[in-house]
Amino acid sequence: MRFALLTLALTATLASAVEPAPCYPASVIAVHDGDTATMLIETFPDELSRRGVRLSGIDTPELRGQCAAETANAQRARETLRGLLCPAGCGVAATVRVCLSSRHDKYGGRVDARVFTPAGLDVNQELIVAGVARSYDGKRRGSWCAP
């Protein structure tokens, strides 16, 4: 009996660990910086939720950077994100797919998510490939300014 309960608990834990994040269609209202946008997320048919979305697992330079290079790179990151999320302009009918993580971001109010373009590109990964973002685990971030 004890073994059966342990097996059942382990199976449930493993199933939840590999269960994909819930994904929803969304329209982008605005891009704020290189890793944050406001979106209308379709959580249920005919029900929209206006949410701040932070792209999970990446870090981009801050618009109010610690040096001129960081600020310039932050503007480039924001434009790259805007180009990926809303090439025809934000607020236009292009629909992205938002896959929510299991928590809100560490600052609250926004949700952490992976975002995919209508063509299926992983926006989070595309920003890294473009050189305007780097992987981020939520801990202390390094400087974007040259040493």
Coordinates of C-alpha atoms in Angstrom, one line a residue:
M1 CA 0.0 0.0 0.0
R2 CA 2.8 2.4 1.0
F3 CA 4.6 1.6 -2.3
A4 CA 1.5 2.2 -4.3
L5 CA 0.9 5.6 -2.7
L6 CA 4.6 6.6 -3.3
T7 CA 4.3 5.5 -6.9
L8 CA 1.1 7.5 -7.4
A9 CA 2.6 10.6 -5.9
L10 CA 5.8 10.3 -8.0
T11 CA 3.8 9.8 -11.1
A12 CA 1.7 12.9 -10.4
T13 CA 4.8 14.9 -9.7
L14 CA 6.5 13.8 -12.9
A15 CA 3.3 14.4 -15.0
S16 CA 3.1 18.0 -13.7
A17 CA 6.8 18.6 -14.3
V18 CA 6.5 17.8 -18.0
E19 CA 3.0 19.2 -18.5
P20 CA 3.2 22.0 -21.0
A21 CA 2.4 25.5 -19.9
P22 CA -1.1 26.7 -20.8
C23 CA -1.0 28.7 -24.0
Y24 CA -3.5 31.4 -25.2
P25 CA -3.9 33.6 -28.2
A26 CA -3.2 37.2 -27.5
S27 CA -3.1 40.6 -29.3
V28 CA -0.2 43.0 -28.5
I29 CA -1.3 46.4 -27.3
A30 CA 2.1 47.9 -26.6
V31 CA 5.7 47.0 -26.3
H32 CA 7.3 48.7 -23.3
D33 CA 10.9 47.6 -23.4
G34 CA 13.0 44.6 -24.7
D35 CA 11.2 42.0 -22.5
T36 CA 7.8 43.5 -21.5
A37 CA 4.6 44.1 -23.4
T38 CA 0.9 44.7 -22.6
M39 CA -1.4 42.1 -24.3
L40 CA -5.0 41.2 -24.5
I41 CA -4.9 37.5 -23.7
E42 CA -7.9 35.3 -24.7
T43 CA -8.2 33.2 -21.6
F44 CA -11.6 31.8 -22.5
P45 CA -13.6 32.1 -25.7
D46 CA -14.9 35.6 -25.9
E47 CA -13.1 36.7 -22.7
L48 CA -10.0 38.9 -22.8
S49 CA -7.7 39.8 -20.1
R50 CA -5.4 42.8 -20.4
R51 CA -2.1 41.8 -18.8
G52 CA 1.5 42.9 -18.6
V53 CA 3.6 40.1 -20.0
R54 CA 7.3 39.7 -19.1
L55 CA 9.2 37.3 -21.4
S56 CA 10.5 34.6 -19.1
G57 CA 14.0 33.3 -19.1
I58 CA 15.6 36.3 -20.7
D59 CA 17.1 39.6 -19.7
T60 CA 17.4 42.7 -21.9
P61 CA 19.2 46.0 -21.2
E62 CA 17.2 48.7 -19.3
L63 CA 16.0 51.9 -21.0
R64 CA 17.2 53.8 -18.0
G65 CA 20.6 52.1 -18.2
Q66 CA 23.7 52.6 -16.2
C67 CA 25.6 53.8 -19.3
A68 CA 24.9 55.1 -22.8
A69 CA 25.6 51.7 -24.4
E70 CA 23.0 50.0 -22.2
T71 CA 20.4 52.6 -23.0
A72 CA 21.2 52.4 -26.8
N73 CA 21.0 48.6 -26.6
A74 CA 17.7 48.7 -24.7
Q75 CA 16.2 50.8 -27.4
R76 CA 17.4 48.3 -30.0
A77 CA 16.0 45.4 -27.9
R78 CA 12.6 47.2 -27.7
E79 CA 12.5 47.8 -31.5
T80 CA 13.5 44.1 -32.1
L81 CA 10.7 42.9 -29.8
R82 CA 8.2 45.3 -31.5
G83 CA 9.2 44.0 -34.9
L84 CA 8.7 40.4 -33.8
L85 CA 5.4 40.9 -31.9
C86 CA 3.7 43.5 -34.1
P87 CA 5.3 43.9 -37.5
A88 CA 2.2 45.7 -38.9
G89 CA 1.9 47.9 -35.7
C90 CA 0.8 47.1 -32.2
G91 CA -2.9 46.9 -31.7
V92 CA -3.4 45.5 -35.2
A93 CA -4.9 42.0 -35.6
A94 CA -1.8 39.9 -35.5
T95 CA -2.2 37.2 -32.9
V96 CA 0.7 35.8 -30.9
R97 CA 0.6 32.8 -28.6
V98 CA 1.4 33.3 -24.9
C99 CA 2.5 30.3 -22.9
L100 CA 2.2 31.3 -19.2
S101 CA 4.7 30.1 -16.6
S102 CA 3.3 29.0 -13.3
R103 CA 3.8 32.3 -11.5
H104 CA 3.8 36.1 -11.7
D105 CA 7.1 37.8 -12.3
K106 CA 9.1 38.8 -9.2
Y107 CA 7.9 42.4 -9.3
G108 CA 4.2 41.4 -9.3
G109 CA 1.4 42.6 -11.6
R110 CA 2.9 41.0 -14.7
V111 CA 2.9 37.4 -15.8
D112 CA 6.0 35.5 -17.0
A113 CA 5.5 33.8 -20.3
R114 CA 7.1 32.5 -23.4
V115 CA 5.7 34.1 -26.5
F116 CA 5.4 32.8 -30.0
T117 CA 4.8 34.7 -33.2
P118 CA 2.0 33.8 -35.6
A119 CA 4.6 31.9 -37.6
G120 CA 5.6 29.9 -34.5
L121 CA 8.9 31.6 -33.7
D122 CA 9.9 31.6 -30.1
V123 CA 10.2 35.3 -29.4
N124 CA 12.3 34.8 -26.2
Q125 CA 14.8 32.8 -28.2
E126 CA 14.8 35.1 -31.2
L127 CA 15.9 38.0 -29.0
I128 CA 18.8 36.0 -27.7
V129 CA 19.8 35.0 -31.3
A130 CA 19.5 38.7 -32.3
G131 CA 22.0 39.6 -29.6
V132 CA 19.6 42.0 -27.7
A133 CA 18.9 39.6 -24.8
R134 CA 20.6 36.9 -22.8
S135 CA 19.4 34.0 -20.8
Y136 CA 18.3 34.9 -17.3
D137 CA 17.4 32.7 -14.3
G138 CA 15.8 35.4 -12.1
K139 CA 18.9 35.9 -10.0
R140 CA 21.2 38.9 -9.9
R141 CA 21.7 40.1 -13.5
G142 CA 25.1 41.2 -14.8
S143 CA 25.9 44.6 -16.2
W144 CA 25.2 45.5 -19.8
C145 CA 28.0 48.2 -19.6
A146 CA 31.6 47.4 -20.6
P147 CA 33.9 46.7 -17.6

